[in-house]
PDB file of C-alpha atoms in Angstrom:
ATOM      1  CA  MET A   3       0.000   0.000   0.000  1.00 56.00           C
ATOM      2  CA  LEU A   4       1.295   3.455  -0.947  1.00 62.00           C
ATOM      3  CA  ASN A   5       1.555   6.331   1.502  1.00 74.00           C
ATOM      4  CA  GLY A   6       1.980  10.083   1.190  1.00 80.00           C
ATOM      5  CA  PRO A   7       2.198  11.906  -2.132  1.00 81.00           C
ATOM      6  CA  LYS A   8       2.506   8.701  -4.163  1.00 84.00           C
ATOM      7  CA  ALA A   9      -0.782   7.446  -2.753  1.00 84.00           C
ATOM      8  CA  LEU A  10      -2.462  10.750  -3.533  1.00 86.00           C
ATOM      9  CA  VAL A  11      -1.229  10.692  -7.136  1.00 88.00           C
ATOM     10  CA  GLU A  12      -2.227   7.054  -7.552  1.00 89.00           C
ATOM     11  CA  ASN A  13      -5.697   7.798  -6.167  1.00 89.00           C
ATOM     12  CA  LYS A  14      -6.185  10.753  -8.549  1.00 90.00           C
ATOM     13  CA  CYS A  15      -4.985   8.686 -11.517  1.00 90.00           C
ATOM     14  CA  ASN A  16      -7.431   5.915 -10.653  1.00 91.00           C
ATOM     15  CA  LYS A  17     -10.312   8.397 -10.381  1.00 92.00           C
ATOM     16  CA  CYS A  18      -9.407   9.917 -13.752  1.00 90.00           C
ATOM     17  CA  GLN A  19      -9.245   6.478 -15.333  1.00 92.00           C
ATOM     18  CA  ARG A  20     -12.731   5.609 -14.039  1.00 93.00           C
ATOM     19  CA  VAL A  21     -14.113   8.913 -15.404  1.00 89.00           C
ATOM     20  CA  VAL A  22     -12.539   8.202 -18.819  1.00 89.00           C
ATOM     21  CA  GLU A  23     -13.970   4.670 -18.811  1.00 92.00           C
ATOM     22  CA  ARG A  24     -17.458   6.060 -18.094  1.00 92.00           C
ATOM     23  CA  GLY A  25     -17.045   8.330 -21.137  1.00 88.00           C
ATOM     24  CA  GLU A  26     -17.400  11.591 -19.244  1.00 88.00           C
ATOM     25  CA  PHE A  27     -14.598  13.183 -21.283  1.00 82.00           C
ATOM     26  CA  THR A  28     -16.151  12.465 -24.684  1.00 86.00           C
ATOM     27  CA  ASN A  29     -18.217  14.887 -26.766  1.00 85.00           C
ATOM     28  CA  LEU A  30     -17.251  17.891 -24.673  1.00 85.00           C
ATOM     29  CA  PRO A  31     -17.643  21.373 -26.183  1.00 86.00           C
ATOM     30  CA  GLY A  32     -14.447  22.351 -27.975  1.00 84.00           C
ATOM     31  CA  GLU A  33     -13.204  18.771 -28.166  1.00 84.00           C
ATOM     32  CA  GLY A  34     -10.304  18.469 -30.585  1.00 84.00           C
ATOM     33  CA  LYS A  35      -9.731  22.220 -30.665  1.00 86.00           C
ATOM     34  CA  PRO A  36      -6.668  23.921 -29.188  1.00 86.00           C
ATOM     35  CA  LEU A  37      -7.029  25.508 -25.781  1.00 78.00           C
ATOM     36  CA  LYS A  38      -7.004  29.284 -25.660  1.00 77.00           C
ATOM     37  CA  LEU A  39      -4.240  29.686 -23.119  1.00 73.00           C
ATOM     38  CA  GLU A  40      -3.211  33.148 -22.080  1.00 71.00           C
ATOM     39  CA  PRO A  41       0.417  33.819 -21.258  1.00 73.00           C
ATOM     40  CA  PHE A  42       1.089  34.071 -17.549  1.00 75.00           C
ATOM     41  CA  ASN A  43       3.195  36.952 -16.311  1.00 77.00           C
ATOM     42  CA  PRO A  44       3.974  36.891 -12.570  1.00 79.00           C
ATOM     43  CA  TYR A  45       4.751  40.621 -12.641  1.00 80.00           C
ATOM     44  CA  VAL A  46       1.280  41.653 -13.792  1.00 78.00           C
ATOM     45  CA  SER A  47      -1.368  42.202 -11.124  1.00 80.00           C
ATOM     46  CA  LYS A  48      -4.809  40.576 -11.257  1.00 82.00           C
ATOM     47  CA  GLU A  49      -6.309  44.001 -11.892  1.00 82.00           C
ATOM     48  CA  GLN A  50      -4.006  44.555 -14.865  1.00 80.00           C
ATOM     49  CA  VAL A  51      -4.888  41.128 -16.291  1.00 82.00           C
ATOM     50  CA  ILE A  52      -8.601  41.940 -16.047  1.00 85.00           C
ATOM     51  CA  MET A  53      -8.084  45.379 -17.553  1.00 81.00           C
ATOM     52  CA  ASN A  54      -6.096  43.891 -20.444  1.00 79.00           C
ATOM     53  CA  LYS A  55      -8.844  41.325 -21.093  1.00 82.00           C
ATOM     54  CA  VAL A  56     -11.453  44.099 -21.216  1.00 86.00           C
ATOM     55  CA  LEU A  57      -9.294  46.152 -23.573  1.00 82.00           C
ATOM     56  CA  ASN A  58      -8.633  43.116 -25.788  1.00 81.00           C
ATOM     57  CA  SER A  59     -12.273  42.117 -26.009  1.00 86.00           C
ATOM     58  CA  SER A  60     -13.298  45.671 -26.899  1.00 88.00           C
ATOM     59  CA  GLY A  61     -10.565  45.991 -29.513  1.00 83.00           C
ATOM     60  CA  LEU A  62      -8.798  48.817 -27.695  1.00 83.00           C
ATOM     61  CA  ILE A  63      -5.035  49.049 -27.328  1.00 84.00           C
ATOM     62  CA  PRO A  64      -3.401  50.392 -24.142  1.00 82.00           C
ATOM     63  CA  ILE A  65      -1.793  53.795 -24.661  1.00 88.00           C
ATOM     64  CA  GLU A  66       1.567  52.402 -23.560  1.00 89.00           C
ATOM     65  CA  ILE A  67       1.531  49.928 -26.448  1.00 89.00           C
ATOM     66  CA  LEU A  68       0.690  52.680 -28.920  1.00 92.00           C
ATOM     67  CA  ILE A  69       3.561  54.784 -27.578  1.00 95.00           C
ATOM     68  CA  LEU A  70       5.980  51.844 -27.854  1.00 95.00           C
ATOM     69  CA  LYS A  71       4.920  51.293 -31.468  1.00 95.00           C
ATOM     70  CA  ALA A  72       5.500  54.971 -32.203  1.00 96.00           C
ATOM     71  CA  ILE A  73       8.937  54.761 -30.547  1.00 97.00           C
ATOM     72  CA  ASP A  74       9.835  51.779 -32.747  1.00 96.00           C
ATOM     73  CA  GLU A  75       8.692  53.644 -35.860  1.00 97.00           C
ATOM     74  CA  ILE A  76      10.797  56.694 -34.952  1.00 97.00           C
ATOM     75  CA  LYS A  77      13.837  54.471 -34.344  1.00 97.00           C
ATOM     76  CA  GLU A  78      13.399  52.891 -37.787  1.00 96.00           C
ATOM     77  CA  LYS A  79      13.086  56.308 -39.417  1.00 96.00           C
ATOM     78  CA  LEU A  80      16.192  57.423 -37.538  1.00 96.00           C
ATOM     79  CA  LYS A  81      18.166  54.482 -38.971  1.00 95.00           C
ATOM     80  CA  ASP A  82      17.090  55.371 -42.512  1.00 94.00           C
ATOM     81  CA  SER A  83      17.529  59.126 -42.162  1.00 94.00           C
ATOM     82  CA  LYS A  84      20.469  60.749 -43.947  1.00 94.00           C
ATOM     83  CA  LEU A  85      19.797  64.413 -43.167  1.00 95.00           C
ATOM     84  CA  LYS A  86      21.204  65.790 -39.925  1.00 96.00           C
ATOM     85  CA  SER A  87      18.222  68.135 -39.459  1.00 95.00           C
ATOM     86  CA  GLU A  88      15.786  65.253 -39.881  1.00 96.00           C
ATOM     87  CA  GLN A  89      17.787  63.116 -37.437  1.00 96.00           C
ATOM     88  CA  ASN A  90      17.703  65.907 -34.856  1.00 96.00           C
ATOM     89  CA  ALA A  91      13.932  66.318 -35.236  1.00 96.00           C
ATOM     90  CA  LEU A  92      13.437  62.559 -34.891  1.00 96.00           C
ATOM     91  CA  LYS A  93      15.639  62.463 -31.776  1.00 97.00           C
ATOM     92  CA  VAL A  94      13.548  65.218 -30.194  1.00 97.00           C
ATOM     93  CA  LYS A  95      10.339  63.312 -31.006  1.00 97.00           C
ATOM     94  CA  LEU A  96      11.867  60.076 -29.701  1.00 96.00           C
ATOM     95  CA  ASN A  97      12.842  61.762 -26.442  1.00 97.00           C
ATOM     96  CA  GLU A  98       9.318  63.186 -26.053  1.00 97.00           C
ATOM     97  CA  LEU A  99       7.752  59.778 -26.645  1.00 96.00           C
ATOM     98  CA  GLU A 100      10.081  58.071 -24.167  1.00 97.00           C
ATOM     99  CA  ILE A 101       9.217  60.663 -21.517  1.00 97.00           C
ATOM    100  CA  THR A 102       5.504  60.238 -22.289  1.00 96.00           C
ATOM    101  CA  PHE A 103       5.871  56.471 -21.967  1.00 95.00           C
ATOM    102  CA  ASP A 104       7.622  56.816 -18.595  1.00 95.00           C
ATOM    103  CA  ILE A 105       4.872  59.143 -17.350  1.00 95.00           C
ATOM    104  CA  GLN A 106       2.154  56.723 -18.493  1.00 93.00           C
ATOM    105  CA  MET A 107       3.855  53.785 -16.802  1.00 91.00           C
ATOM    106  CA  GLU A 108       4.292  55.740 -13.574  1.00 92.00           C
ATOM    107  CA  ALA A 109       0.612  56.737 -13.672  1.00 90.00           C
ATOM    108  CA  ARG A 110      -0.379  53.105 -14.211  1.00 83.00           C
ATOM    109  CA  ARG A 111       1.788  51.936 -11.298  1.00 84.00           C
ATOM    110  CA  ASN A 112       0.352  54.639  -9.035  1.00 85.00           C
ATOM    111  CA  PHE A 113      -3.180  53.709 -10.043  1.00 80.00           C
ATOM    112  CA  PHE A 114      -2.691  50.058  -9.122  1.00 72.00           C
ATOM    113  CA  ASP A 115      -0.660  50.799  -5.992  1.00 76.00           C
ATOM    114  CA  ASN A 116      -3.440  53.043  -4.680  1.00 74.00           C
ATOM    115  CA  SER A 117      -6.337  50.728  -5.602  1.00 60.00           C
TER     116      SER A 117
END
């Protein structure tokens, strides 16, 4: 006779086997389709996860993501730019966007810290 964790695992396996034999896992909704698993991030609060789900389901994009996309676009333009004046203007815009991103992230942290 098994004791401890091995006994627990054995017991659960036996129960699962009986359920399978009774056919309780057949013809379930979504059978044969991939699971819709969401990535787990231990650094994201439950509130943030819920907020992101609401934004996703409504088709909205968080402002921080939009800012990051704009930053990436400016960086690409900066790589391709040949004119010094254009490079300077892009650097100014990049700096503004990075500051805006930092402010948004700080506001988000403060919101969740004070909730």
